[in-house]
Short mmCIF file of C-alpha atoms (C1' of nucleotides) in Angstrom, two decimals:
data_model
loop_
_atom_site.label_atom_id
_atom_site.label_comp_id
_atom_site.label_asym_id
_atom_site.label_seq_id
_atom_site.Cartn_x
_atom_site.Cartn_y
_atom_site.Cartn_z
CA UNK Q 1 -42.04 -8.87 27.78
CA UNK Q 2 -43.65 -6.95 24.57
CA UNK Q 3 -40.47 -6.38 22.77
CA UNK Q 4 -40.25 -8.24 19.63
CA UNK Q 5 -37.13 -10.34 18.90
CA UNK Q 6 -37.81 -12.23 15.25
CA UNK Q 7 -39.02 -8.99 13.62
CA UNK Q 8 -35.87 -8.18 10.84
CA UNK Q 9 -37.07 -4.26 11.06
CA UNK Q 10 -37.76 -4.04 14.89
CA UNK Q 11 -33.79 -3.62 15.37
CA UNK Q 12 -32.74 -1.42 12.98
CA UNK Q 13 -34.10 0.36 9.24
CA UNK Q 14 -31.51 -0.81 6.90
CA UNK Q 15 -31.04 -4.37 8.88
CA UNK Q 16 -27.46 -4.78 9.61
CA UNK Q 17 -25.39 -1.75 9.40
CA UNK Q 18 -22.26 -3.17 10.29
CA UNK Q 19 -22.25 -5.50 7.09
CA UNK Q 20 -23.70 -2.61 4.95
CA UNK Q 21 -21.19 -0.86 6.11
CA UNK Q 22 -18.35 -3.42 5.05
CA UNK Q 23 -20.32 -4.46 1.61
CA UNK Q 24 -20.31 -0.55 0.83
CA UNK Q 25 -16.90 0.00 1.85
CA UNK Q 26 -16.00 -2.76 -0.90
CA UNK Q 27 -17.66 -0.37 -3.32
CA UNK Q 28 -16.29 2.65 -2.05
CA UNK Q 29 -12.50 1.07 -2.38
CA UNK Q 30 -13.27 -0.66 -5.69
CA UNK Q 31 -14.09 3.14 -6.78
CA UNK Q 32 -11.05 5.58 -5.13
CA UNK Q 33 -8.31 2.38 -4.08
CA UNK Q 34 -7.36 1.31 -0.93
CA UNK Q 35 -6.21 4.30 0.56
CA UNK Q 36 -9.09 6.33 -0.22
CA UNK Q 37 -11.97 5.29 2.17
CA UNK Q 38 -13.40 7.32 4.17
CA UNK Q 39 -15.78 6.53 6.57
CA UNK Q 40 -17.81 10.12 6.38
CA UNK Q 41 -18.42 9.28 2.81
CA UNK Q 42 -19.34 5.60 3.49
CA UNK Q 43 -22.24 6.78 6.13
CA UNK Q 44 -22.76 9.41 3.97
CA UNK Q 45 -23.65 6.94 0.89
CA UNK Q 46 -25.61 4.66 3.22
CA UNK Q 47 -27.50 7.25 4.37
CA UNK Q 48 -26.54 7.25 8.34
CA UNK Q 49 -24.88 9.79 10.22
CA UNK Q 50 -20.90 8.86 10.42
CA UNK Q 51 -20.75 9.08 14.09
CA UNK Q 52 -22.87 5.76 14.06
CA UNK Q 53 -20.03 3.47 12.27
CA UNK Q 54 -18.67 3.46 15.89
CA UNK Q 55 -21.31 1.88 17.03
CA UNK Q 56 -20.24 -1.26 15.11
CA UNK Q 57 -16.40 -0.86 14.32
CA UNK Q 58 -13.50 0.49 17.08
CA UNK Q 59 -12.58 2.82 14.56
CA UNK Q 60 -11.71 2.61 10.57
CA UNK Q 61 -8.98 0.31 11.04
CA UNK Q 62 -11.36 -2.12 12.32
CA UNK Q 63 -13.92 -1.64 9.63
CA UNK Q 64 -11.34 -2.32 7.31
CA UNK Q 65 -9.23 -5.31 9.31
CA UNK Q 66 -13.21 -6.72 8.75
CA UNK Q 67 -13.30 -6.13 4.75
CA UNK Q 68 -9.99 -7.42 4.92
CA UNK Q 69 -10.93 -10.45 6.83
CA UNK Q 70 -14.17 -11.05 3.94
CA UNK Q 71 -11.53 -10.77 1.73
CA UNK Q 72 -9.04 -13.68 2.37
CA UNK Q 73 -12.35 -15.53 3.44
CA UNK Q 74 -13.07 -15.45 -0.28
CA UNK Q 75 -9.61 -16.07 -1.62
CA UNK Q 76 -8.88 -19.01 0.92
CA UNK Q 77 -12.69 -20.24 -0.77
CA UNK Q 78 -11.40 -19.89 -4.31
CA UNK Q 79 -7.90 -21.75 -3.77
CA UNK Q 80 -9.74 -25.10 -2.36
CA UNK Q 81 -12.38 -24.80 -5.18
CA UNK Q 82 -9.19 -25.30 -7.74
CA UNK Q 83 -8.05 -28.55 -6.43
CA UNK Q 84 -11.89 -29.97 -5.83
CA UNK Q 85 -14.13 -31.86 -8.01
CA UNK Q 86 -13.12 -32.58 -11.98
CA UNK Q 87 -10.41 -32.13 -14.48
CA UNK Q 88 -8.08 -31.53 -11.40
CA UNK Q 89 -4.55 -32.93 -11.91
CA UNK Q 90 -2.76 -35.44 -9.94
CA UNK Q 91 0.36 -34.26 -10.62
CA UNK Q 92 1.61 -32.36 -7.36
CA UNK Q 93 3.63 -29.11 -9.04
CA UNK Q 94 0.51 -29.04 -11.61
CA UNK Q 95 -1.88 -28.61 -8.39
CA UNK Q 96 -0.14 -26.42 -6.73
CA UNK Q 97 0.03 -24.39 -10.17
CA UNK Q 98 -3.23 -24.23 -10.33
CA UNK Q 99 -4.07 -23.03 -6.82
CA UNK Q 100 -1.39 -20.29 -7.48
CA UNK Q 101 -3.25 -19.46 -10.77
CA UNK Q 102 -6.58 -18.84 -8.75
CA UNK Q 103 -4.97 -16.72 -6.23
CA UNK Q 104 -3.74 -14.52 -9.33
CA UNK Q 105 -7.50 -15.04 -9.98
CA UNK Q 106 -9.29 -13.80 -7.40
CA UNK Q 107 -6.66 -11.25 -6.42
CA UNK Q 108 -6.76 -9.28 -10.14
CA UNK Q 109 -10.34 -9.50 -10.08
CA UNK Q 110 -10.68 -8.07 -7.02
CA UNK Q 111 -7.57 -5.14 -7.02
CA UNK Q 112 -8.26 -2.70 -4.70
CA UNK Q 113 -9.92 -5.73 -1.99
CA UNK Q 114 -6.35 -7.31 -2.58
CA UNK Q 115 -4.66 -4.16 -1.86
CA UNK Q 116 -6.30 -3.51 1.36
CA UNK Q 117 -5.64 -7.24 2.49
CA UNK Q 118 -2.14 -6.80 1.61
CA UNK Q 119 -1.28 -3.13 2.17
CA UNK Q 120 -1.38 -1.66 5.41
CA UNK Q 121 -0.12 -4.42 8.38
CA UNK Q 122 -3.90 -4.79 10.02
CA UNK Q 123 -2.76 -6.77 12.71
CA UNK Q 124 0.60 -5.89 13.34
CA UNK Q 125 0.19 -5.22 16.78
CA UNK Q 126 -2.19 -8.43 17.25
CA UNK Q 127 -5.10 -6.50 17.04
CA UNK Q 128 -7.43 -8.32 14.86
CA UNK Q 129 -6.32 -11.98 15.74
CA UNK Q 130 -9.73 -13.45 13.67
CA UNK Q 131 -7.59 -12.16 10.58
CA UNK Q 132 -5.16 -14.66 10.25
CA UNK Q 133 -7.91 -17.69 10.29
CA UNK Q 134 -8.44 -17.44 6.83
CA UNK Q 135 -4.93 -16.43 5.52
CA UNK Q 136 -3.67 -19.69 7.77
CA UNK Q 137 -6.50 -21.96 5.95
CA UNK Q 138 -4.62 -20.66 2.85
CA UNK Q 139 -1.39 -21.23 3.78
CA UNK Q 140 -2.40 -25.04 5.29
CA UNK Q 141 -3.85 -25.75 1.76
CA UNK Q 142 -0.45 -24.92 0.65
CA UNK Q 143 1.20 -26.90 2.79
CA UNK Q 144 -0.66 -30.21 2.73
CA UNK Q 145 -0.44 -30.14 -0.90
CA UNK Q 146 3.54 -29.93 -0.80
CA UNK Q 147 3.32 -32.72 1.86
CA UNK Q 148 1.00 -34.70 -0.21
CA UNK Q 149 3.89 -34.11 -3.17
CA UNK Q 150 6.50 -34.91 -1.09
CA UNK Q 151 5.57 -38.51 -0.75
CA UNK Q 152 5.50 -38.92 -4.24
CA UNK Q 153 8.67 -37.62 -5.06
CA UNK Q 154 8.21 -34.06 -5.69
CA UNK Q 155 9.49 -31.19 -3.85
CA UNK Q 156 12.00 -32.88 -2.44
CA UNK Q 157 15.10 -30.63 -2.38
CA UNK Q 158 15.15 -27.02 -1.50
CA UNK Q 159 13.88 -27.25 2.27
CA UNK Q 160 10.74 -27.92 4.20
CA UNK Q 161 7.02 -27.87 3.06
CA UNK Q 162 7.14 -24.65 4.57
CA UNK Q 163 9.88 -22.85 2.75
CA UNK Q 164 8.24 -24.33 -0.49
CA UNK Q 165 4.90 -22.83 0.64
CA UNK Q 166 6.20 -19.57 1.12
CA UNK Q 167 8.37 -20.03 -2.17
CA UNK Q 168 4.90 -20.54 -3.49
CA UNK Q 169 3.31 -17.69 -1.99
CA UNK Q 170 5.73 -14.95 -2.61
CA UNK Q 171 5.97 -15.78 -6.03
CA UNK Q 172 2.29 -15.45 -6.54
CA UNK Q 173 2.33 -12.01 -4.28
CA UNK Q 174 4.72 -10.88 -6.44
CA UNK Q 175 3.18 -11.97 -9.91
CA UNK Q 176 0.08 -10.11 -8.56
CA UNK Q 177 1.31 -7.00 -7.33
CA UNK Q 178 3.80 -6.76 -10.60
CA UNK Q 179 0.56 -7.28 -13.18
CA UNK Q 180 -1.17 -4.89 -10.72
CA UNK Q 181 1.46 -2.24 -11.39
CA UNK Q 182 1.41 -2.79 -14.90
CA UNK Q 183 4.61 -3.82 -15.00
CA UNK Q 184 4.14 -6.86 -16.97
CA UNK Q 185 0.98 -6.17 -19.22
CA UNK Q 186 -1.63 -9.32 -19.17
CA UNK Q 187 -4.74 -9.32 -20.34
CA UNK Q 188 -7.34 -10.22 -17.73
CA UNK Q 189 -8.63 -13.33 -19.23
CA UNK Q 190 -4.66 -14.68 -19.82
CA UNK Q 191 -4.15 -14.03 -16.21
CA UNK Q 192 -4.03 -17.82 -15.06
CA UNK Q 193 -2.60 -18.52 -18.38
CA UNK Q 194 0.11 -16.10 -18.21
CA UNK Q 195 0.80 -17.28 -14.08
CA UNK Q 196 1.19 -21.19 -14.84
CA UNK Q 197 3.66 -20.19 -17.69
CA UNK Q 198 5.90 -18.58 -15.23
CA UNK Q 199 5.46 -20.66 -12.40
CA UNK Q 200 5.84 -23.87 -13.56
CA UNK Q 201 9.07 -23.93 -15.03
CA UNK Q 202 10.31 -23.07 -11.52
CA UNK Q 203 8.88 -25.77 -9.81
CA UNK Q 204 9.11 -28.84 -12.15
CA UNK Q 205 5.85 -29.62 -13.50
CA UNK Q 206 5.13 -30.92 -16.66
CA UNK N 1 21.67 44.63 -12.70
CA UNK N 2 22.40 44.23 -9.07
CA UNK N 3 21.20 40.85 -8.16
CA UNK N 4 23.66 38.00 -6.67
CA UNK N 5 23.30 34.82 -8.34
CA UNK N 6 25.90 33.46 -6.70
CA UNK N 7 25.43 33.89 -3.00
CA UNK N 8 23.80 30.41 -1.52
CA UNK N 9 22.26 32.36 0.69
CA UNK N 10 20.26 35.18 -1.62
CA UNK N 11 18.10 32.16 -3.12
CA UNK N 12 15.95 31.01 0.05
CA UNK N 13 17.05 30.35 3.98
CA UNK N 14 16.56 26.97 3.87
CA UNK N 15 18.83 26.26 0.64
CA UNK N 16 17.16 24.28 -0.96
CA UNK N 17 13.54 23.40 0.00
CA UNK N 18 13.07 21.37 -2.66
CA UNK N 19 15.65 18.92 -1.83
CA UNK N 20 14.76 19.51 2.19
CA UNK N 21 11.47 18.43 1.85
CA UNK N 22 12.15 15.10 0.19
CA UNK N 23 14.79 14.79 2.50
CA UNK N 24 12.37 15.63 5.48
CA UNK N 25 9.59 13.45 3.55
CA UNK N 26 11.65 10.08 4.00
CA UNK N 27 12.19 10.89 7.63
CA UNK N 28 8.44 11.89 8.45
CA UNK N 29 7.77 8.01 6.48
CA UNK N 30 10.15 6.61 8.90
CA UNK N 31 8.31 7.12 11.19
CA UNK N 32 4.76 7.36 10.67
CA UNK N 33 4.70 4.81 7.75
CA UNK N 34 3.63 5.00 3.90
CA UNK N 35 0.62 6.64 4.42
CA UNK N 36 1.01 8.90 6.99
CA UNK N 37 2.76 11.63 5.18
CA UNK N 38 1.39 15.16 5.48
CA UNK N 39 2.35 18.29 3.83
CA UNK N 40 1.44 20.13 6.74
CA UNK N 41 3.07 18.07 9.21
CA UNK N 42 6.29 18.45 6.69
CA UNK N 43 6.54 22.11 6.58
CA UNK N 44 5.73 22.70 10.52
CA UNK N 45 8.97 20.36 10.67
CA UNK N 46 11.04 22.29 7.99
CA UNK N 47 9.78 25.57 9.36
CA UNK N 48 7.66 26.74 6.51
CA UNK N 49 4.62 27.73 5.37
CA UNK N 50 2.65 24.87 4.17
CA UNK N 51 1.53 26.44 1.12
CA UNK N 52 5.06 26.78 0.14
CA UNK N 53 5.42 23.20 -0.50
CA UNK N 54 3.34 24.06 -3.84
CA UNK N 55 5.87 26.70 -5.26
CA UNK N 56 7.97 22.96 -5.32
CA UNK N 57 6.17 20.40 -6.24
CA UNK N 58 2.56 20.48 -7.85
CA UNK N 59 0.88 18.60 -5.00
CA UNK N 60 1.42 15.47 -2.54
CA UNK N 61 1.57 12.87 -5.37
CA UNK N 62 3.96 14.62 -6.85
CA UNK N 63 6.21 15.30 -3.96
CA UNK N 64 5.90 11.31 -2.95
CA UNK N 65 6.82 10.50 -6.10
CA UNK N 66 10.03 12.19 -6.47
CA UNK N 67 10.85 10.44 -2.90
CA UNK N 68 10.11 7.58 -5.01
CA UNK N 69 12.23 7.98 -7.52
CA UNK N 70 14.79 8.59 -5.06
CA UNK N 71 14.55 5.11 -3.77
CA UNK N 72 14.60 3.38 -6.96
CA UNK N 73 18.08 5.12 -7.48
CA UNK N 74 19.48 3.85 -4.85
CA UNK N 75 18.15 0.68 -4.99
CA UNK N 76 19.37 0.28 -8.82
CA UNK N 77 23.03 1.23 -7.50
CA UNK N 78 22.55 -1.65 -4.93
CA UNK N 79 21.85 -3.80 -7.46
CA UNK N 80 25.00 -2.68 -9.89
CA UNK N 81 26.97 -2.91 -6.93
CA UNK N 82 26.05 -6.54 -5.85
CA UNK N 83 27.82 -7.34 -9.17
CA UNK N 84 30.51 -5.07 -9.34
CA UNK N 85 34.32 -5.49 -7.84
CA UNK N 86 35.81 -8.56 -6.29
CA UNK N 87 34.24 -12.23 -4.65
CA UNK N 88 31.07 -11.90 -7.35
CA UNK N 89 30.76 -15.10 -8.36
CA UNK N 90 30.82 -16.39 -12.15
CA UNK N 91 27.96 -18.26 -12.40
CA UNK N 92 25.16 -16.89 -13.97
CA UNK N 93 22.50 -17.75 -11.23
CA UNK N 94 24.70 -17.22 -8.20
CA UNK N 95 24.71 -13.75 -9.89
CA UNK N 96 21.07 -13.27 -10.15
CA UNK N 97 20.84 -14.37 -6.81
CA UNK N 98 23.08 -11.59 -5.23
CA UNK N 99 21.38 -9.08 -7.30
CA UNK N 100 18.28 -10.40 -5.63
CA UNK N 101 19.55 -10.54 -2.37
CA UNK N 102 20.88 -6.75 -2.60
CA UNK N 103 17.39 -5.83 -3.33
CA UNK N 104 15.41 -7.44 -0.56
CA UNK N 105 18.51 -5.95 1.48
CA UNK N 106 17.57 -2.34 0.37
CA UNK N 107 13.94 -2.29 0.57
CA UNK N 108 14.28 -4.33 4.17
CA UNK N 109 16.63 -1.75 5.23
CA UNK N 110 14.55 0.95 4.25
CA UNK N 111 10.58 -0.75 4.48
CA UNK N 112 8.75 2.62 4.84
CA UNK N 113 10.41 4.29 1.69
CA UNK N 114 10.10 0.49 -0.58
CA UNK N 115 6.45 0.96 0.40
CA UNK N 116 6.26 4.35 -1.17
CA UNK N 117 8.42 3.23 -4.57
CA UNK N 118 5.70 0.21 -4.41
CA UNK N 119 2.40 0.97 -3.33
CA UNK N 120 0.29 3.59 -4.76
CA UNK N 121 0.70 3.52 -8.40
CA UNK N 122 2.19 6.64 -8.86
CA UNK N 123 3.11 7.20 -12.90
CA UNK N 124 -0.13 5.01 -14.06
CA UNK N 125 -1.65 7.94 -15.89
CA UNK N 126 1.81 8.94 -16.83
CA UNK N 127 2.20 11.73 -14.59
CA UNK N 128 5.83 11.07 -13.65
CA UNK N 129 7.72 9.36 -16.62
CA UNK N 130 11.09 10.14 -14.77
CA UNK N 131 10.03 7.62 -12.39
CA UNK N 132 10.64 4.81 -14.78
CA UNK N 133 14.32 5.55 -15.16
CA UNK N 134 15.66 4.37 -12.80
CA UNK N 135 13.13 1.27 -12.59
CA UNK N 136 14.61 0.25 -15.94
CA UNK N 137 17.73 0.87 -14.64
CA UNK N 138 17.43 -2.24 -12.10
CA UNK N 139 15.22 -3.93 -14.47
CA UNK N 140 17.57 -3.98 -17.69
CA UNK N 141 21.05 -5.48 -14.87
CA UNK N 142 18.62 -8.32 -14.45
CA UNK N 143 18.12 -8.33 -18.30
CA UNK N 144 21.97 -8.65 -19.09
CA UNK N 145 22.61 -10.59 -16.84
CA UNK N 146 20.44 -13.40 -17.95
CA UNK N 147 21.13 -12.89 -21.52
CA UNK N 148 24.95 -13.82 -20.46
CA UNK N 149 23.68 -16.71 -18.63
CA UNK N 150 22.06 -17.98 -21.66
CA UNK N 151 25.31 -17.46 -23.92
CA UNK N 152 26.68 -20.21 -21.21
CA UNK N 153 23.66 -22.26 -21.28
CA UNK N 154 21.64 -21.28 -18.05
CA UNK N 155 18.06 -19.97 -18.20
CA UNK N 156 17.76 -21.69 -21.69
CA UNK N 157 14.00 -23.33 -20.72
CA UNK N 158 10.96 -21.29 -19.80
CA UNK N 159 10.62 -18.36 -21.87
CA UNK N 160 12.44 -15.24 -23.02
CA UNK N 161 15.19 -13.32 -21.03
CA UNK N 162 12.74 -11.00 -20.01
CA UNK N 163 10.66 -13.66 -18.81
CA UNK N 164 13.17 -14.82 -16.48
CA UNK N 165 13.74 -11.63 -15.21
CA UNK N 166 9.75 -11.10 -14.57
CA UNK N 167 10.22 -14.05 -12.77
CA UNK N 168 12.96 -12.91 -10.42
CA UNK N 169 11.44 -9.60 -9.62
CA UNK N 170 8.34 -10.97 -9.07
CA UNK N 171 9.96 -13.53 -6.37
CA UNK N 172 12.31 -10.69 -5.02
CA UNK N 173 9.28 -8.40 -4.17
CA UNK N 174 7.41 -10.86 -2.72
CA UNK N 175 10.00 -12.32 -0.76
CA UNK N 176 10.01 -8.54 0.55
CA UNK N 177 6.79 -8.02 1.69
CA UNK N 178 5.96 -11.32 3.20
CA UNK N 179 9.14 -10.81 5.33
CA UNK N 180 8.11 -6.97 5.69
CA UNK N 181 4.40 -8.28 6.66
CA UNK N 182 6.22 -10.75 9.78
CA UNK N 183 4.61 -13.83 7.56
CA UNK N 184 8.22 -14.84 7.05
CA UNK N 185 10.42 -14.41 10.46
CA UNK N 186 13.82 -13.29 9.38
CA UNK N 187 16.32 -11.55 11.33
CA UNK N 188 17.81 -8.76 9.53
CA UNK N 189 21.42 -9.59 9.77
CA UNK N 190 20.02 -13.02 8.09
CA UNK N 191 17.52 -11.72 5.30
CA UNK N 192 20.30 -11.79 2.59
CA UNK N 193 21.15 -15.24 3.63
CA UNK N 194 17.42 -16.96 3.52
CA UNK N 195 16.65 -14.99 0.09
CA UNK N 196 19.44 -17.19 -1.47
CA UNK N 197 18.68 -20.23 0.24
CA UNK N 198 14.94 -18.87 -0.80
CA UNK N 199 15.79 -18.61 -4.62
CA UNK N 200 18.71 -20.65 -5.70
CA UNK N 201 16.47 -24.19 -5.88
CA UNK N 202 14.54 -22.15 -7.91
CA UNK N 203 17.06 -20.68 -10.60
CA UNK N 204 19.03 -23.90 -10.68
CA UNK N 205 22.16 -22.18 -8.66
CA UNK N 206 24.76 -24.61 -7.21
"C1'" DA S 1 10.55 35.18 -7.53
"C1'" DC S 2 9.27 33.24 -3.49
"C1'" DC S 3 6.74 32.86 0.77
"C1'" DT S 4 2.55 33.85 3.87
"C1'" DG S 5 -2.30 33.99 5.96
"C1'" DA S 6 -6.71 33.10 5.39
"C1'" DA S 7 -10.21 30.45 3.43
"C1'" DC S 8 -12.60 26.24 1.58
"C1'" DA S 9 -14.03 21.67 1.64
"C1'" DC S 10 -12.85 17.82 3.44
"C1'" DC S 11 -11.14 14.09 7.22
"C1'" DG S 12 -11.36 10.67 12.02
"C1'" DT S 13 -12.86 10.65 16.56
"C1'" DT S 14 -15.44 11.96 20.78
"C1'" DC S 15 -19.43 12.91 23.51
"C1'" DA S 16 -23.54 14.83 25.43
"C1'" DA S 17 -28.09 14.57 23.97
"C1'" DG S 18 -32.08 12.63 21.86
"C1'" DT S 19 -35.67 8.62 20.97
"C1'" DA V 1 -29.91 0.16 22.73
"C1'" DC V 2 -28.94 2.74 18.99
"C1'" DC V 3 -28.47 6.94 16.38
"C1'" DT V 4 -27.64 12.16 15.97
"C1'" DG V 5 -25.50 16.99 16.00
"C1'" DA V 6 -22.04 19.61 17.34
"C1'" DA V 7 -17.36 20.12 18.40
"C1'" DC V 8 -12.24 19.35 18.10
"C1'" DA V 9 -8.05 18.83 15.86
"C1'" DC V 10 -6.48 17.68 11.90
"C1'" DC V 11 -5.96 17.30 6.35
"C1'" DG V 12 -4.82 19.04 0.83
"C1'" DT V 13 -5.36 22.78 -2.10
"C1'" DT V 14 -6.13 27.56 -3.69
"C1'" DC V 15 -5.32 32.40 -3.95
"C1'" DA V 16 -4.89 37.22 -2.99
"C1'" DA V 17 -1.50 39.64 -0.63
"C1'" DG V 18 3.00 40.69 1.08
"C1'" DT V 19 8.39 41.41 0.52
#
DNA sequence: ACCTGAACACCGTTCAAGT
DNA sequence: ACCTGAACACCGTTCAAGT
């Protein structure tokens, strides 16, 4: 047949609108928050007619169970980055510091991203299943670094590896979403700082 | 002159729409969540004109946040309470720990109206100053309380008082919304139980 | 003083129609 | 196969007009 299947143009002019459509909505939330997206602006700024975002996405809460999903792609990324290659520390509390601290990280750099992974419950009614692939790869990092503590000593009291991953992660929620709020006022390069000063004196590192 | 001041009824037939449509506004929440609230959904409810909601309140924001500041009242006399008559323990962290656990019991009990005291940030350009006084409220009991715990010894490591109490709000308002987002199963005749199972390793609680 | 009706500029979603 | 234009049922906010 004539059609032709390599050509990046021959499907569509601006390539692939459904991640334009999720890069812009990044944009769009970055400039009005979480709750202000709308997807008649978003064609509007791409330069499509709206009714063609349904093409691509169910409806909005899909588009933005998908920038959601980018998102704790991203974080899950940044957490394994701080306990791989150099200058990492062996001692288990002081890792699991420091994957807290780039949580904190990535989640105040990226505010209104973190707010719309967080916010509304995407998948509450086990909608958008592919969501919780990268927030369990998070969690499992967690996890096997407690269990890897464990066995030398640390973490020992207080429960499972599980309770002391989800010690670990509400703590770091909440350290986020208070700094967020300006509740506690950090500067944005003391943000890691600021996070292994509070953390670590509640779980026993050095 | 001839006017009654004193008749309730004179004034408006609804009373007081002021206090009905906060009243109205926590219901509507309830049920439709955080986000879902609608002026004109409201007043069809009440029985009003819509418009009339702006002879009240100066528009949505402000309307959500007095519903706000609502919550925060009650959940600061939750707090007082959780210290406040007979069994309350003596020791300073078993203290802190029932404060704790009467405000994951509020905001569980009531998840729709925490999300509105929480989420957007409502006084960040200083719109609603009144909102803070009751957040002080709850956040100076956590205060005094560790600043008597330190007079017997507890909470002497890792920082200033108001560090420590950072550190327990942080953990109390995460604890909340991972249960709140299902990451945490927790029935909730049992979510005052797990929060101080959750906490006390981490406060040094016997 | 307080409430109403109409108007304005937006939404999300659907669907027949175009190419 | 993919996008468009028009329509529907909603929003928040404003404002002249009613009582």
């Amino acid at each position: 047949v004539a059609s032709r299947k390599t050509a990046s143009r021959s499907t569509y002019h601006h390539g692939d609108l459904a991640r334009t459509l999720r890069e812009e909505a990044v944009k769009l939330i970055r400039e009005v928050g979480p709750e202000g997206v709308a997807l008649r602006e978003l064609a509007r700024r791409i330069g499509v007619n709206h009714a063609s975002v349904y093409r691509h996405y169910a409806d909005k809460e899909a588009l933005v169970a998908a920038v959601a999903q980018d998102g704790w792609t991203e974080l899950a990324a940044a957490m394994h980055a701080a306990v791989t290659g150099d200058d990492v520390p062996a001692d288990p509390a002081a890792r699991l510091v420091r994957i807290g601290a780039a949580y904190a990280r990535y989640a105040l750099a990226h505010p209104a991203h973190y707010g719309v992974m967080t916010g509304p419950r995407l998948n509450e009614a086990g909608r958008f299943p592919s969501l919780e692939v990268p927030i369990d790869d998070a969690f499992q990092l967690l996890i096997s670094e407690i269990e890897r503590g464990r066995k030398l000593g640390a973490f020992a009291d207080g429960g499972t590896a599980q309770d002391w991953a989800l010690r670990v992660w509400m703590f770091v929620h909440g350290y986020v979403s208070l700094v967020m709020a300006r509740r506690v006022q950090v500067k944005p390069s003391r943000v890691e700082e600021y996070f292994e000063r509070m953390l670590t004196p509640l779980v026993g590192a050095s």
